[in-house]
Coordinates of C-alpha atoms and ligand atoms in Angstrom, one line a residue:
X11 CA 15.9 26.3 12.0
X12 CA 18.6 24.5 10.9
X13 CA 22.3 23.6 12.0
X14 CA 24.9 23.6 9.7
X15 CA 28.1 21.5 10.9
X16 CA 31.4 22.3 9.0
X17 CA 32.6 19.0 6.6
X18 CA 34.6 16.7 9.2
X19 CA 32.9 17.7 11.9
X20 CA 33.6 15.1 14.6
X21 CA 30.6 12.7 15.3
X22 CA 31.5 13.0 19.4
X23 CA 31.0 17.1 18.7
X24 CA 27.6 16.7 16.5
X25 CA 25.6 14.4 19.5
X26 CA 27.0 17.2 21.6
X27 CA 25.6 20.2 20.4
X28 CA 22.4 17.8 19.5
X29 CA 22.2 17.3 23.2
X30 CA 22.8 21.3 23.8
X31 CA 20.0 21.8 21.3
X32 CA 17.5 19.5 23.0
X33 CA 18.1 21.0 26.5
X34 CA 17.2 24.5 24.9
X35 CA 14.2 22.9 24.2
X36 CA 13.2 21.9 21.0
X37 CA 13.8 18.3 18.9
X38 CA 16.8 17.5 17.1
X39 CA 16.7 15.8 13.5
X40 CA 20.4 14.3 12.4
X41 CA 20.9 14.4 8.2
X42 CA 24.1 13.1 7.8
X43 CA 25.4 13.0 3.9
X44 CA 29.1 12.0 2.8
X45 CA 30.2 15.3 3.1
X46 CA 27.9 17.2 5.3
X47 CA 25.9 17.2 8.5
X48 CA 23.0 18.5 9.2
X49 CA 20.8 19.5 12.3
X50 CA 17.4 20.4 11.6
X51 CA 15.1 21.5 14.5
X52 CA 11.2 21.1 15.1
X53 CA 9.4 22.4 18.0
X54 CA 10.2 25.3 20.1
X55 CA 13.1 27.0 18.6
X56 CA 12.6 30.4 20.8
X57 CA 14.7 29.2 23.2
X58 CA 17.6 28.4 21.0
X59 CA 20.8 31.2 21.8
X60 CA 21.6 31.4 18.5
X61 CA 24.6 33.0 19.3
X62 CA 25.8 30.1 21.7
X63 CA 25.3 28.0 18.9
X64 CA 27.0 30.1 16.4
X65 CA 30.1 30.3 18.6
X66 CA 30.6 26.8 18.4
X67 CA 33.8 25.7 16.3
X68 CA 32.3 23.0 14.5
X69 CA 29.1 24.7 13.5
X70 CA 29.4 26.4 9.5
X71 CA 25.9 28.2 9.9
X72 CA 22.5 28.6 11.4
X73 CA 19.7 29.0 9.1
X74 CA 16.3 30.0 10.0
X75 CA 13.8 27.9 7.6
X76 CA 10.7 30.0 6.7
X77 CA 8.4 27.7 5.4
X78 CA 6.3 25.8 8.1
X79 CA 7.0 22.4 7.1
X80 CA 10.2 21.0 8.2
X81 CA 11.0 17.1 8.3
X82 CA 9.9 16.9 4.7
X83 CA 11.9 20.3 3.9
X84 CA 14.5 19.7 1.3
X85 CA 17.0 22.1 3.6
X86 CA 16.6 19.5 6.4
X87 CA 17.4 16.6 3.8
X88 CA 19.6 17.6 1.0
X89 CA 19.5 14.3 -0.7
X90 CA 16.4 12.7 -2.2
X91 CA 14.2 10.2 0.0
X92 CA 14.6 6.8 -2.1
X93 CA 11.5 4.7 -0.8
X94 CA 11.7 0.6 -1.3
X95 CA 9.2 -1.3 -1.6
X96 CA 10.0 -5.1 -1.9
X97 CA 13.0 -4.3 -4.1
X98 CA 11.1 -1.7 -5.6
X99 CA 12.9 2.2 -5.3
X100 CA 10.5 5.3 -5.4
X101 CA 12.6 8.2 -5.8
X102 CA 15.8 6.7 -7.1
X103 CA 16.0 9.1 -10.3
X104 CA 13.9 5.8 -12.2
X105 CA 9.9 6.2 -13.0
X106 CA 7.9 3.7 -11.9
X107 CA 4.7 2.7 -13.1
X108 CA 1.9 1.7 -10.1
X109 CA -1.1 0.5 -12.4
X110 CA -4.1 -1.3 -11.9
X111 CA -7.8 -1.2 -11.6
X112 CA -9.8 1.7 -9.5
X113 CA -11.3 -1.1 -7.4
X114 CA -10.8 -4.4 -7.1
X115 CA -14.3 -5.7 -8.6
X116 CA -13.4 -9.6 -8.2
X117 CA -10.3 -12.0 -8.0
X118 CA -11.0 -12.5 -12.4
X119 CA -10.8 -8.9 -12.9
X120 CA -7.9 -8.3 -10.5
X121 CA -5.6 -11.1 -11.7
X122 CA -6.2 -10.6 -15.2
X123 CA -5.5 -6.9 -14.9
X124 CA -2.4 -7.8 -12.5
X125 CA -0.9 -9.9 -15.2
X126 CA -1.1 -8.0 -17.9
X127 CA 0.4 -4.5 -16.8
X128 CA 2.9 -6.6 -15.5
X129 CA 4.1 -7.9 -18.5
X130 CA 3.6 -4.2 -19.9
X131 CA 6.2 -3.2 -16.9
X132 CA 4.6 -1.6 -14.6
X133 CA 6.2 -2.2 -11.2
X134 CA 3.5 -1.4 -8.6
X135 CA -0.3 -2.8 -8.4
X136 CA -3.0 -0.6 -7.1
X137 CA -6.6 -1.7 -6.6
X138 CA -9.3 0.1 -3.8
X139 CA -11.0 -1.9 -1.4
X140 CA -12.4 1.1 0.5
X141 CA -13.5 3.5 -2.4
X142 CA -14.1 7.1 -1.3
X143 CA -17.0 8.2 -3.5
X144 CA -18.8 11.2 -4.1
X145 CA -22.5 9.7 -3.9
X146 CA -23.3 7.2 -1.3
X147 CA -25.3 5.0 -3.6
X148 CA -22.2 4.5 -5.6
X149 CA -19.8 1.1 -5.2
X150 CA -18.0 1.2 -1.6
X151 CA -15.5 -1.4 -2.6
X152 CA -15.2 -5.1 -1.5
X153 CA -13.7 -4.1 1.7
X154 CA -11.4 -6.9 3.3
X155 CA -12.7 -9.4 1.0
X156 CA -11.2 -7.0 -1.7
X157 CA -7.7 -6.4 -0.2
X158 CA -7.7 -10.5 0.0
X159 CA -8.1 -10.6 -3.8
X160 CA -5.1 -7.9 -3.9
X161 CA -3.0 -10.3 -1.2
X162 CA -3.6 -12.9 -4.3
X163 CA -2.8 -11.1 -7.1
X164 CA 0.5 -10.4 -4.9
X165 CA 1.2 -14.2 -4.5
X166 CA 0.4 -14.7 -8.2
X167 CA 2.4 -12.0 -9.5
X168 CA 4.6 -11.1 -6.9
X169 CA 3.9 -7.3 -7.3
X170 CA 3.8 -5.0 -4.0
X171 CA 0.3 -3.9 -3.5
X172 CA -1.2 -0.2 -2.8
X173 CA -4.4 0.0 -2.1
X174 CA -6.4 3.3 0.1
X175 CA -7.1 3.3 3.8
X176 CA -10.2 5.1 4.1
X177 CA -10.7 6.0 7.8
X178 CA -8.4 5.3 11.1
X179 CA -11.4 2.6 11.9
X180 CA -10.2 0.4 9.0
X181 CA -6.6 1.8 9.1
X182 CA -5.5 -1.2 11.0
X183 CA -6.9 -4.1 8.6
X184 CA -5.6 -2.1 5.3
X185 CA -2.3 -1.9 6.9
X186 CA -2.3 -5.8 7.4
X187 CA -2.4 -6.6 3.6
X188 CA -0.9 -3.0 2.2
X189 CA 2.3 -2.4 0.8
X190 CA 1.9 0.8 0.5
X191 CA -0.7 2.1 2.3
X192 CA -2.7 5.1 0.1
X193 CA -4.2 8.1 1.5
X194 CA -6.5 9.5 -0.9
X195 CA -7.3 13.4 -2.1
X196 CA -10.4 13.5 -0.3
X197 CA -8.5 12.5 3.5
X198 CA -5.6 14.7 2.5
X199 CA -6.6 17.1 5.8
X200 CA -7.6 14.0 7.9
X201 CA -5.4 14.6 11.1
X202 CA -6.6 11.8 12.9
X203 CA -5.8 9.4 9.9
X204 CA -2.4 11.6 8.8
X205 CA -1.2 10.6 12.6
X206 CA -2.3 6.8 12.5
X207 CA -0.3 6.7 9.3
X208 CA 2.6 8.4 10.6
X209 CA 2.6 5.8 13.3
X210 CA 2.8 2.8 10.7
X211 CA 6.1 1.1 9.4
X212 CA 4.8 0.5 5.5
X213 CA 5.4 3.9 3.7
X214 CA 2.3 6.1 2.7
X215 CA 1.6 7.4 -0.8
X216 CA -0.6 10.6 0.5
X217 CA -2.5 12.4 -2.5
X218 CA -2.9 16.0 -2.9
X219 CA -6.0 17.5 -1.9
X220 CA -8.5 18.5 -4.5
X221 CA -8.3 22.1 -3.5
X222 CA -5.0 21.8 -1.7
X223 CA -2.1 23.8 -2.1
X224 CA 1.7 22.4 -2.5
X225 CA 2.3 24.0 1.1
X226 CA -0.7 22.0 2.3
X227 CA 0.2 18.9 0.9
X228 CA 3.7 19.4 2.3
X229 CA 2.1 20.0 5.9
X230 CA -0.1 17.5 5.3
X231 CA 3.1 15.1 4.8
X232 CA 4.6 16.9 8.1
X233 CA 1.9 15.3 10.2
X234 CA 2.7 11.7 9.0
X235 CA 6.6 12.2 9.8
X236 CA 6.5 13.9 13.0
X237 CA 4.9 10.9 14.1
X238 CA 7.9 8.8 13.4
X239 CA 6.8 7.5 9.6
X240 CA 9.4 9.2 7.0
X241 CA 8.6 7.1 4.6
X242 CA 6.0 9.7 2.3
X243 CA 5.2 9.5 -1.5
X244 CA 3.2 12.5 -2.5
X245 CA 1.3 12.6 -5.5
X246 CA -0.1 15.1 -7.9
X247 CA -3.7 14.1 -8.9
X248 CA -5.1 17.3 -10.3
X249 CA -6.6 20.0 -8.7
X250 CA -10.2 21.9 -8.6
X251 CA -9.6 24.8 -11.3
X252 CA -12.8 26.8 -13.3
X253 CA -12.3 24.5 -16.0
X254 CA -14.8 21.6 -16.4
X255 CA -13.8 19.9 -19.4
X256 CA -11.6 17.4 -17.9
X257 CA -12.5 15.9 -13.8
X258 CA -9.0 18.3 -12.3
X259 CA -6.7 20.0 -13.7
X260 CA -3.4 18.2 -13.7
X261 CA -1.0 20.8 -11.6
X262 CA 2.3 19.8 -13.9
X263 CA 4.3 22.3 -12.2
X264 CA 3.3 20.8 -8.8
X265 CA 6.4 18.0 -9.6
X266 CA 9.1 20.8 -10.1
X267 CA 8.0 22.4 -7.0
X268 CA 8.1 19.5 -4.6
X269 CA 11.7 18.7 -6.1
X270 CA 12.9 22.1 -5.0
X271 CA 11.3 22.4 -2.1
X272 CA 11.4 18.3 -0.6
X273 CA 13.2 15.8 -0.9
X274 CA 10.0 13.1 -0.9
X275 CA 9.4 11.3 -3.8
X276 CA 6.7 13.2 -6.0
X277 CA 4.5 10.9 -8.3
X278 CA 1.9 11.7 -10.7
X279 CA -1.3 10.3 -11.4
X280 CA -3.1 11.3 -14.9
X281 CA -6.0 9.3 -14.6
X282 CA -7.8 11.0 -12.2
X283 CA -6.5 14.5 -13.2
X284 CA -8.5 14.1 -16.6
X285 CA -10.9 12.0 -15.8
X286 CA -11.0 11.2 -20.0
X287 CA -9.2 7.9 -20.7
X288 CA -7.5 9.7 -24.3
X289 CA -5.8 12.3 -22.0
X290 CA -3.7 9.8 -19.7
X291 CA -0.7 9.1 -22.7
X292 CA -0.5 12.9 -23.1
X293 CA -0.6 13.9 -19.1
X294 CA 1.5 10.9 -18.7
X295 CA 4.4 12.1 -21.3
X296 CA 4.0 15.7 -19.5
X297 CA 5.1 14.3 -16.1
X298 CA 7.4 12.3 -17.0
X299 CA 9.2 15.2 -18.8
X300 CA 8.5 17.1 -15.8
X301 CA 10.6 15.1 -13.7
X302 CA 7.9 12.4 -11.8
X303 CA 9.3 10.1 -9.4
X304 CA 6.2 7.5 -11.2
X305 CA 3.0 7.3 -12.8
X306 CA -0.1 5.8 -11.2
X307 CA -2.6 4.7 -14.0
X308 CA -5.8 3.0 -13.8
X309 CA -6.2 0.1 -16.2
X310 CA -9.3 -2.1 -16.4
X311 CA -10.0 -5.2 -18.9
X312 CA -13.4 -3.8 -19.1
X313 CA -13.9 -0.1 -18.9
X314 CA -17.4 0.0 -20.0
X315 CA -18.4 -2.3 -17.1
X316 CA -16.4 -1.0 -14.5
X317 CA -17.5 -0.6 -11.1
X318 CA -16.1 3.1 -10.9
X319 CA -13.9 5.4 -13.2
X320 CA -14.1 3.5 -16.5
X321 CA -14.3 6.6 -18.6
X322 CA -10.5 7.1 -17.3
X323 CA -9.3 3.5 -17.3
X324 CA -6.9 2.4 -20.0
X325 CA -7.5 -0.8 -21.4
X326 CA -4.6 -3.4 -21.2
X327 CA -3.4 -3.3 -24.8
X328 CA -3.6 1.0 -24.8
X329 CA -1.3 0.5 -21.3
X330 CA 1.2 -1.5 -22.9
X331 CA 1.5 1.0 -25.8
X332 CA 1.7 4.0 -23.1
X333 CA 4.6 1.7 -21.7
X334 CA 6.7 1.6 -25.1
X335 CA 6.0 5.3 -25.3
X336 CA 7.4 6.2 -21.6
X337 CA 10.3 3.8 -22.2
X338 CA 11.5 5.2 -25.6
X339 CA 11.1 8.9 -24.4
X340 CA 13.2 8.0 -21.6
X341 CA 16.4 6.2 -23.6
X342 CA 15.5 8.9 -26.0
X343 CA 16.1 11.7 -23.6
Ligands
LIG13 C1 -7.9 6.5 -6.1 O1 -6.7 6.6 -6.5 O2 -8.4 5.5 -6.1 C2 -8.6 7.7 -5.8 C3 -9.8 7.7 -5.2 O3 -8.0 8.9 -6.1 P1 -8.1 10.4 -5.4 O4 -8.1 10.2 -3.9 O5 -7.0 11.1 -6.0 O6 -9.4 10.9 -5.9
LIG14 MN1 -10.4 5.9 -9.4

């Protein structure tokens, strides 16, 4: 449910009815825009007298909001979420490129891969030092010693780091070096890790399940808020589908979708919706004409020996040409 206040609606008036509101039991949320004020309303709402409300003179409407997710409902926040990030914005109208390898493999690979998609532009380094993977016997990651190597590449380069927390165990130490801390497809549906990242004060980038729908990313985003922690990036990373010739399907018109319906900042990432290295530029060019808040791309100096997701990694010099092409279709459009 959500409280309309009429345009000039004095301040004094707004805690007032905010007060009312939480006596009738439920939990008041303030959006206040230059011309507008808005009162949305989690928890119990069946206690709300509507018409009590209603007969207030400084309330315009009551609207009852049908779908379940409601801090990161667009009706509860008109105006985009814009998400900084060491003087980088995430949802400012700009894309920005997060790039980097899909694990940090060593402090050569990393710093070498750091530089050069920074000179290509990209804003944002990624690297995993936890790696989720689908076989046990495959590469974990570096662990701690890995999210050292990112803290370097961060000195070195002065790019904010992103890198995935894996569990609530290692939430804590991931937290410590993260500037953004990611929560991968696979942990999309982890409560108990959604909570302990709603509880942190570095934003979350949280990835869309593999078989998840945009409702159940949205809720998913829901538990990290409620918790306190507004600051949520979601990203598009493909999705489970009959087809088999690329790793996901990239769901394109997930990014229109989350625009109308949230106001978080939606990203997208191409790699690991095509699995295929050839199909990034392509997937790339598609969200960006969509209307992505940013691109997250996986770029290794040596995809052939790479420790996990080579067939998908870009090599520097084909990053820096994916670069020119984002920029010119941008001053182009
Ligand atoms: C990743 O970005 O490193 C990753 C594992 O991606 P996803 O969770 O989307 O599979
Ligand atoms: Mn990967």
């Amino acid at each position: 449910m959500i409280v309309i206040m009429k345009a000039g609606a004095p301040k004094r008036e707004i805690e007032k009815i905010a007060k009312r509101l939480e006596i009738m039991g439920c939990i008041p949320h303030k959006s206040q825009g230059d011309n507008y004020c808005i009162i949305g309303l989690v928890g119990d709402t069946t206690k709300v007298d509507l018409g009590q409300i209603e007969a207030n003179e400084n309330v315009e409407r009551v609207l009852k909001v049908q779908h379940p997710f409601k801090l990161a409902n667009r009706l509860f926040h008109p105006e985009d979420t814009v998400i900084e990030v060491n003087g980088v914005k995430i949802g400012d109208g700009n894309v920005i490129v997060i790039a980097g390898p899909c694990s940090v493999e060593s402090e050569e690979q990393l710093l070498s891969i750091a530089k050069s998609v920074k000179a290509a532009g990209a804003s944002i380094l990624r690297g995993g030092a936890f790696k989720p993977r689908t076989s046990p016997y495959s590469f974990q990651g570096l662990g701690e010693e890995g999210l050292k190597i990112l803290q370097k590449a961060r000195e070195e380069t002065g790019m904010p780091i992103i890198t995935e927390a894996l569990c609530p165990d290692s939430f804590d130490i991931v937290e410590q070096y993260a500037d953004i801390i990611q929560i991968g497809a696979r942990n999309m549906q982890n409560y108990s890790l959604l909570k302990k990242a709603g509880k942190s004060n570095k934003p979350v980038l949280l990835k869309r399940g593999l078989s998840a729908t945009i409702e159940e990313l949205l809720m998913a985003a829901e538990y990290i808020m409620v918790e306190g922690n507004t600051q949520v990036i979601l990203c598009e990373r493909g999705i489970r589908t009959f087809e088999t010739y690329t790793r996901n399907t990239l769901d394109i018109s997930a990014v229109p979708a989350i625009k109308e319906l949230s106001h978080l900042p939606i990203i997208v990432d191409p790699s690991h919706a095509a699995g295929r290295w050839a199909m990034v530029s392509p997937l790339s060019m598609a969200a960006v004409a969509a209307g992505t808040d940013g691109l997250m791309i996986e770029v290794h100096n040596d995809p052939e020996h790479a420790l996990s997701d080579g067939a998908q990694s870009l090599r520097p010099k084909k990053f820096e040409r994916l670069m020119k092409e984002i920029e010119s279709m941008i001053s182009n459009h």
